[in-house]
Short mmCIF file of N, CA, C and O in Angstrom, two decimals:
data_model
loop_
_atom_site.label_atom_id
_atom_site.label_comp_id
_atom_site.label_asym_id
_atom_site.label_seq_id
_atom_site.Cartn_x
_atom_site.Cartn_y
_atom_site.Cartn_z
N UNK A 1 46.46 -80.97 49.01
CA UNK A 1 47.15 -80.27 48.42
C UNK A 1 45.98 -79.35 46.60
O UNK A 1 45.96 -81.45 46.04
N UNK A 2 46.40 -78.83 46.43
CA UNK A 2 45.38 -78.68 44.96
C UNK A 2 46.62 -78.75 44.18
O UNK A 2 47.48 -79.21 44.78
N UNK A 3 46.19 -78.76 43.12
CA UNK A 3 46.38 -78.57 41.67
C UNK A 3 47.80 -77.72 41.76
O UNK A 3 48.95 -77.97 41.36
N UNK A 4 47.18 -76.99 42.02
CA UNK A 4 47.43 -75.35 41.79
C UNK A 4 49.39 -75.38 42.89
O UNK A 4 50.82 -75.44 42.48
N UNK A 5 48.48 -75.95 43.86
CA UNK A 5 49.95 -76.43 44.81
C UNK A 5 51.14 -77.35 44.20
O UNK A 5 52.20 -77.44 44.34
N UNK A 6 50.30 -78.20 44.06
CA UNK A 6 51.37 -79.78 43.09
C UNK A 6 52.38 -79.28 41.94
O UNK A 6 53.08 -79.27 42.07
N UNK A 7 51.53 -77.99 41.04
CA UNK A 7 52.10 -77.78 39.95
C UNK A 7 52.85 -76.47 39.95
O UNK A 7 53.59 -75.43 39.27
N UNK A 8 53.33 -75.50 41.66
CA UNK A 8 54.24 -74.70 41.88
C UNK A 8 53.68 -73.43 41.63
O UNK A 8 54.19 -72.49 41.14
N UNK A 9 52.27 -73.37 41.04
CA UNK A 9 51.64 -72.30 40.45
C UNK A 9 50.79 -71.86 40.65
O UNK A 9 49.66 -70.59 40.96
N UNK A 10 50.76 -71.61 42.66
CA UNK A 10 50.70 -70.78 43.55
C UNK A 10 49.95 -69.23 43.08
O UNK A 10 49.01 -68.74 43.87
N UNK A 11 51.01 -68.44 42.84
CA UNK A 11 51.09 -67.16 42.75
C UNK A 11 49.87 -66.58 43.38
O UNK A 11 50.04 -66.20 44.40
N UNK A 12 49.35 -65.64 43.74
CA UNK A 12 48.24 -65.03 44.46
C UNK A 12 47.08 -66.21 44.34
O UNK A 12 46.29 -64.74 45.19
N UNK A 13 46.31 -66.92 44.01
CA UNK A 13 45.43 -67.56 44.78
C UNK A 13 44.89 -67.03 46.10
O UNK A 13 43.88 -67.43 46.61
N UNK A 14 46.04 -67.41 47.44
CA UNK A 14 45.34 -66.92 48.41
C UNK A 14 45.02 -65.68 48.53
O UNK A 14 44.68 -65.03 49.89
N UNK A 15 45.19 -64.42 48.01
CA UNK A 15 45.19 -63.32 47.77
C UNK A 15 44.22 -61.97 46.49
O UNK A 15 44.67 -60.99 47.05
N UNK A 16 43.91 -62.94 46.42
CA UNK A 16 42.98 -62.51 45.27
C UNK A 16 41.60 -62.04 46.01
O UNK A 16 41.14 -61.80 47.10
N UNK A 17 41.23 -60.93 45.32
CA UNK A 17 39.64 -60.10 45.91
C UNK A 17 38.78 -61.43 46.17
O UNK A 17 37.83 -61.03 46.81
N UNK A 18 38.82 -62.11 45.51
CA UNK A 18 38.01 -63.35 44.79
C UNK A 18 37.78 -63.83 47.06
O UNK A 18 36.74 -64.22 47.10
N UNK A 19 38.32 -64.40 47.73
CA UNK A 19 38.73 -64.90 48.58
C UNK A 19 38.99 -64.36 49.91
O UNK A 19 38.58 -64.54 50.76
N UNK A 20 39.29 -62.81 49.09
CA UNK A 20 40.10 -61.67 50.59
C UNK A 20 37.66 -61.05 51.01
O UNK A 20 37.87 -60.72 52.36
N UNK A 21 37.28 -61.11 50.08
CA UNK A 21 36.43 -60.00 50.23
C UNK A 21 34.77 -60.39 50.68
O UNK A 21 33.66 -59.66 51.13
N UNK A 22 34.25 -62.26 50.03
CA UNK A 22 33.33 -62.42 50.43
C UNK A 22 32.42 -61.64 51.17
O UNK A 22 30.93 -61.95 51.28
N UNK A 23 33.01 -62.34 52.72
CA UNK A 23 32.16 -61.46 53.97
C UNK A 23 31.83 -60.74 54.33
O UNK A 23 30.93 -60.14 55.26
N UNK A 24 32.08 -59.00 53.25
CA UNK A 24 31.80 -58.09 53.19
C UNK A 24 30.27 -57.65 52.71
O UNK A 24 29.68 -56.97 53.16
N UNK A 25 30.11 -58.82 51.88
CA UNK A 25 28.66 -59.02 51.37
C UNK A 25 27.18 -59.32 52.13
O UNK A 25 27.04 -60.15 53.16
N UNK A 26 26.54 -58.03 52.23
CA UNK A 26 25.95 -57.66 53.58
C UNK A 26 23.91 -58.31 52.67
O UNK A 26 23.17 -58.01 53.53
N UNK A 27 24.31 -58.66 51.77
CA UNK A 27 22.51 -58.71 51.44
C UNK A 27 22.35 -59.83 50.97
O UNK A 27 23.49 -60.45 50.81
N UNK A 28 20.50 -60.25 50.75
CA UNK A 28 20.60 -61.70 50.38
C UNK A 28 21.23 -62.08 48.67
O UNK A 28 21.49 -60.82 47.96
N UNK A 29 21.85 -62.92 48.66
CA UNK A 29 23.34 -63.04 47.50
C UNK A 29 22.64 -65.01 47.34
O UNK A 29 21.94 -65.73 47.82
N UNK A 30 22.61 -65.24 46.05
CA UNK A 30 22.39 -66.88 45.33
C UNK A 30 23.92 -66.63 44.43
O UNK A 30 23.58 -65.51 44.19
N UNK A 31 23.69 -67.43 43.87
CA UNK A 31 25.76 -68.19 43.39
C UNK A 31 24.54 -68.86 42.64
O UNK A 31 24.88 -69.61 42.87
N UNK A 32 24.63 -68.55 41.69
CA UNK A 32 24.73 -69.81 40.23
C UNK A 32 25.32 -69.91 39.34
O UNK A 32 26.11 -69.18 38.70
N UNK A 33 25.59 -71.39 39.06
CA UNK A 33 27.40 -71.64 38.34
C UNK A 33 26.47 -72.79 37.25
O UNK A 33 26.01 -73.51 38.24
N UNK A 34 26.77 -73.11 36.65
CA UNK A 34 27.20 -74.14 35.49
C UNK A 34 27.97 -75.49 36.43
O UNK A 34 29.41 -75.03 35.77
N UNK A 35 27.64 -75.72 35.87
CA UNK A 35 28.70 -77.48 36.58
C UNK A 35 29.38 -77.81 34.85
O UNK A 35 30.24 -78.70 35.34
N UNK A 36 29.21 -77.10 33.60
CA UNK A 36 30.36 -77.83 33.28
C UNK A 36 30.92 -75.90 32.52
O UNK A 36 31.47 -76.15 31.06
N UNK A 37 31.47 -75.21 33.37
CA UNK A 37 32.12 -73.90 33.53
C UNK A 37 33.76 -73.85 32.78
O UNK A 37 34.40 -75.67 33.27
N UNK A 38 34.54 -73.97 31.90
CA UNK A 38 35.05 -73.36 31.69
C UNK A 38 36.69 -72.76 31.62
O UNK A 38 37.60 -72.78 31.26
N UNK A 39 35.82 -71.98 32.72
CA UNK A 39 36.60 -70.10 32.70
C UNK A 39 37.14 -70.91 33.80
O UNK A 39 38.10 -70.17 34.69
N UNK A 40 36.50 -71.34 35.04
CA UNK A 40 36.38 -71.07 36.56
C UNK A 40 36.42 -72.98 36.69
O UNK A 40 35.58 -73.23 36.26
N UNK A 41 37.58 -73.22 36.61
CA UNK A 41 38.89 -72.68 37.78
C UNK A 41 39.13 -72.54 36.80
O UNK A 41 39.82 -72.90 35.47
N UNK A 42 39.92 -71.69 36.87
CA UNK A 42 41.39 -70.95 35.98
C UNK A 42 43.04 -71.89 36.72
O UNK A 42 43.09 -71.29 37.56
N UNK A 43 43.51 -72.83 36.57
CA UNK A 43 44.38 -73.17 37.07
C UNK A 43 45.33 -72.14 38.15
O UNK A 43 45.98 -72.31 39.26
N UNK A 44 45.69 -70.72 37.19
CA UNK A 44 46.39 -69.70 37.74
C UNK A 44 46.56 -68.60 38.86
O UNK A 44 46.42 -68.04 39.54
N UNK A 45 44.79 -69.18 39.14
CA UNK A 45 44.13 -68.00 39.79
C UNK A 45 43.38 -68.87 41.17
O UNK A 45 42.77 -68.28 41.68
N UNK A 46 42.67 -70.64 40.32
CA UNK A 46 41.34 -70.54 41.49
C UNK A 46 42.72 -71.62 42.11
O UNK A 46 41.62 -72.09 43.56
N UNK A 47 42.64 -72.94 42.13
CA UNK A 47 43.57 -74.29 42.03
C UNK A 47 42.30 -74.65 42.69
O UNK A 47 43.01 -75.61 43.53
N UNK A 48 41.33 -74.87 41.97
CA UNK A 48 40.13 -75.39 42.86
C UNK A 48 39.02 -76.01 41.62
O UNK A 48 38.56 -74.78 41.03
N UNK A 49 38.36 -76.72 41.78
CA UNK A 49 37.23 -77.21 41.15
C UNK A 49 36.15 -76.25 41.04
O UNK A 49 35.52 -76.08 42.43
N UNK A 50 35.42 -75.72 40.20
CA UNK A 50 34.07 -75.17 39.86
C UNK A 50 33.78 -74.63 40.92
O UNK A 50 32.76 -74.03 42.15
N UNK A 51 33.23 -76.10 41.40
CA UNK A 51 32.21 -76.55 42.55
C UNK A 51 32.72 -76.45 43.47
O UNK A 51 31.57 -75.43 44.95
N UNK A 52 33.67 -76.04 44.36
CA UNK A 52 34.25 -75.97 45.89
C UNK A 52 34.55 -74.30 45.39
O UNK A 52 34.74 -74.33 46.63
N UNK A 53 34.95 -74.16 44.14
CA UNK A 53 34.88 -72.34 44.71
C UNK A 53 33.53 -71.74 44.67
O UNK A 53 33.85 -70.67 45.73
N UNK A 54 32.84 -72.55 44.24
CA UNK A 54 31.38 -71.96 44.38
C UNK A 54 30.71 -71.75 45.97
O UNK A 54 30.16 -71.21 46.75
N UNK A 55 31.51 -73.32 46.36
CA UNK A 55 30.97 -73.48 48.19
C UNK A 55 31.37 -72.58 49.01
O UNK A 55 31.33 -72.19 50.06
N UNK A 56 32.95 -72.22 48.53
CA UNK A 56 34.23 -71.33 49.31
C UNK A 56 33.41 -70.38 49.46
O UNK A 56 32.82 -69.80 50.62
N UNK A 57 32.67 -69.41 48.79
CA UNK A 57 32.10 -68.47 48.65
C UNK A 57 30.52 -68.33 49.58
O UNK A 57 30.15 -67.51 50.17
N UNK A 58 29.81 -69.57 48.71
CA UNK A 58 28.48 -69.45 50.34
C UNK A 58 28.64 -69.34 51.31
O UNK A 58 28.05 -69.57 51.65
N UNK A 59 29.79 -70.27 52.04
CA UNK A 59 30.33 -70.58 53.17
C UNK A 59 30.78 -68.38 53.71
O UNK A 59 30.61 -68.85 55.32
N UNK A 60 31.73 -67.98 52.62
CA UNK A 60 32.21 -67.08 53.02
C UNK A 60 30.89 -66.38 53.59
O UNK A 60 31.14 -64.99 53.93
N UNK A 61 29.62 -65.86 52.56
CA UNK A 61 28.61 -65.00 52.54
C UNK A 61 27.63 -65.62 53.29
O UNK A 61 26.86 -66.81 52.86
N UNK A 62 27.34 -65.01 54.02
CA UNK A 62 26.39 -65.32 55.32
C UNK A 62 24.50 -65.17 54.77
O UNK A 62 24.31 -64.34 53.96
N UNK A 63 24.38 -66.32 54.20
CA UNK A 63 22.67 -67.41 54.47
C UNK A 63 22.32 -67.37 52.69
O UNK A 63 22.05 -67.09 52.02
N UNK A 64 24.39 -66.71 51.89
CA UNK A 64 23.81 -67.22 50.50
C UNK A 64 23.33 -69.15 50.30
O UNK A 64 23.73 -69.60 50.57
N UNK A 65 22.99 -69.08 48.78
CA UNK A 65 22.11 -69.94 48.81
C UNK A 65 23.14 -70.28 47.42
O UNK A 65 23.46 -69.32 46.48
N UNK A 66 22.99 -71.76 47.33
CA UNK A 66 23.66 -72.12 46.17
C UNK A 66 23.51 -72.64 45.30
O UNK A 66 22.27 -73.75 45.47
N UNK A 67 23.11 -72.72 43.64
CA UNK A 67 22.83 -73.31 42.26
C UNK A 67 23.84 -74.03 41.61
O UNK A 67 24.21 -72.80 41.56
N UNK A 68 23.28 -74.56 41.71
CA UNK A 68 24.17 -76.02 40.69
C UNK A 68 23.46 -75.77 39.91
O UNK A 68 22.31 -76.72 39.61
N UNK A 69 23.52 -75.32 37.88
CA UNK A 69 22.99 -75.96 36.65
C UNK A 69 23.55 -77.05 36.24
O UNK A 69 24.94 -76.80 35.48
N UNK A 70 23.11 -77.75 35.66
CA UNK A 70 23.53 -78.78 35.07
C UNK A 70 23.79 -78.24 33.61
O UNK A 70 23.32 -77.72 33.08
N UNK A 71 24.76 -78.92 33.05
CA UNK A 71 25.06 -78.60 31.75
C UNK A 71 25.10 -77.39 31.03
O UNK A 71 24.28 -76.80 30.25
N UNK A 72 25.04 -76.74 31.91
CA UNK A 72 25.10 -74.61 31.46
C UNK A 72 27.19 -74.33 31.96
O UNK A 72 27.54 -75.87 32.41
N UNK A 73 27.22 -73.67 31.37
CA UNK A 73 29.37 -73.52 31.75
C UNK A 73 29.36 -71.91 32.14
O UNK A 73 28.18 -71.77 33.36
N UNK A 74 30.12 -70.93 32.20
CA UNK A 74 30.35 -70.25 32.66
C UNK A 74 29.14 -69.63 32.27
O UNK A 74 29.27 -68.40 32.99
N UNK A 75 28.50 -69.17 30.97
CA UNK A 75 28.11 -67.89 31.01
C UNK A 75 26.50 -68.92 31.16
O UNK A 75 25.28 -68.72 29.96
N UNK A 76 25.69 -69.56 32.87
CA UNK A 76 24.53 -69.61 32.96
C UNK A 76 23.80 -69.29 32.43
O UNK A 76 22.89 -69.58 32.09
N UNK A 77 23.23 -68.34 32.24
CA UNK A 77 22.07 -66.94 31.94
C UNK A 77 22.02 -67.32 30.40
O UNK A 77 20.81 -66.85 29.74
N UNK A 78 22.97 -67.51 29.50
CA UNK A 78 22.52 -67.65 28.17
C UNK A 78 23.21 -69.21 27.88
O UNK A 78 22.06 -69.58 26.87
N UNK A 79 23.24 -69.84 28.23
CA UNK A 79 23.85 -71.82 28.47
C UNK A 79 22.28 -71.56 28.96
O UNK A 79 21.75 -72.96 27.73
N UNK A 80 21.89 -71.55 29.97
CA UNK A 80 21.08 -72.16 30.43
C UNK A 80 19.65 -71.15 31.04
O UNK A 80 18.97 -70.92 31.95
N UNK A 81 18.78 -70.11 30.19
CA UNK A 81 18.21 -69.35 30.42
C UNK A 81 17.05 -69.63 31.25
O UNK A 81 16.83 -68.38 31.69
N UNK A 82 16.20 -71.10 30.72
CA UNK A 82 15.75 -71.86 32.10
C UNK A 82 15.44 -70.98 33.16
O UNK A 82 14.83 -71.28 33.99
N UNK A 83 16.81 -72.72 33.22
CA UNK A 83 17.09 -72.75 34.47
C UNK A 83 17.30 -71.46 35.35
O UNK A 83 17.31 -71.78 36.03
N UNK A 84 18.43 -70.58 34.11
CA UNK A 84 18.88 -69.48 35.25
C UNK A 84 17.96 -69.23 35.99
O UNK A 84 17.47 -68.11 36.97
N UNK A 85 16.27 -68.42 35.08
CA UNK A 85 15.59 -67.39 35.31
C UNK A 85 15.24 -68.19 36.14
O UNK A 85 14.57 -67.65 37.30
N UNK A 86 13.90 -69.98 36.25
CA UNK A 86 14.15 -69.99 37.72
C UNK A 86 14.96 -70.44 38.55
O UNK A 86 14.04 -69.55 39.38
N UNK A 87 16.32 -70.08 38.86
CA UNK A 87 17.01 -70.08 40.10
C UNK A 87 16.75 -68.93 40.49
O UNK A 87 16.32 -68.63 41.89
N UNK A 88 16.39 -67.52 38.93
CA UNK A 88 16.76 -66.30 40.10
C UNK A 88 14.91 -65.91 40.51
O UNK A 88 15.23 -65.68 41.45
N UNK A 89 14.22 -67.15 40.01
CA UNK A 89 12.94 -66.37 40.62
C UNK A 89 12.63 -67.12 41.82
O UNK A 89 11.89 -66.22 42.56
N UNK A 90 13.30 -68.26 41.94
CA UNK A 90 12.88 -69.43 43.12
C UNK A 90 13.24 -68.52 44.24
O UNK A 90 13.04 -67.61 45.26
N UNK A 91 14.79 -67.92 43.59
CA UNK A 91 15.45 -66.65 44.93
C UNK A 91 15.14 -66.05 45.82
O UNK A 91 14.51 -65.21 46.78
N UNK A 92 14.21 -65.38 44.92
CA UNK A 92 13.47 -63.83 45.08
C UNK A 92 11.96 -63.76 45.43
O UNK A 92 12.23 -62.98 46.14
N UNK A 93 11.84 -65.60 45.56
CA UNK A 93 10.71 -65.73 46.30
C UNK A 93 10.80 -65.97 47.79
O UNK A 93 10.05 -65.88 48.89
N UNK A 94 12.16 -66.38 47.54
CA UNK A 94 11.96 -65.90 49.32
C UNK A 94 12.39 -65.62 50.19
O UNK A 94 12.62 -64.95 51.28
N UNK A 95 12.43 -64.07 49.10
CA UNK A 95 13.18 -62.83 49.98
C UNK A 95 11.53 -62.42 50.89
O UNK A 95 10.77 -62.12 50.33
N UNK A 96 11.49 -61.86 51.31
CA UNK A 96 10.50 -61.11 52.34
C UNK A 96 10.20 -59.03 51.70
O UNK A 96 11.28 -58.44 50.74
#
């Protein structure tokens, strides 16, 4: 049982577009997130730690790659530009 369940804040957590639509993505995908993100999770919307939410997206998008950046927040491209750019370039290098 997640925090949202325990607190009775379930709201629309199971019915939002983020959970309903990732399986529709049909292109190569990299999900890059910061492990210090303070916007996700939002207890009213997500109900799980950031890494769990991102791993869910990875599982739902066939072949998606997941990259966690240490000491980066919600805006990883600004918080950690070198690490972010490296993750993007590394991902692009794997494409045909």
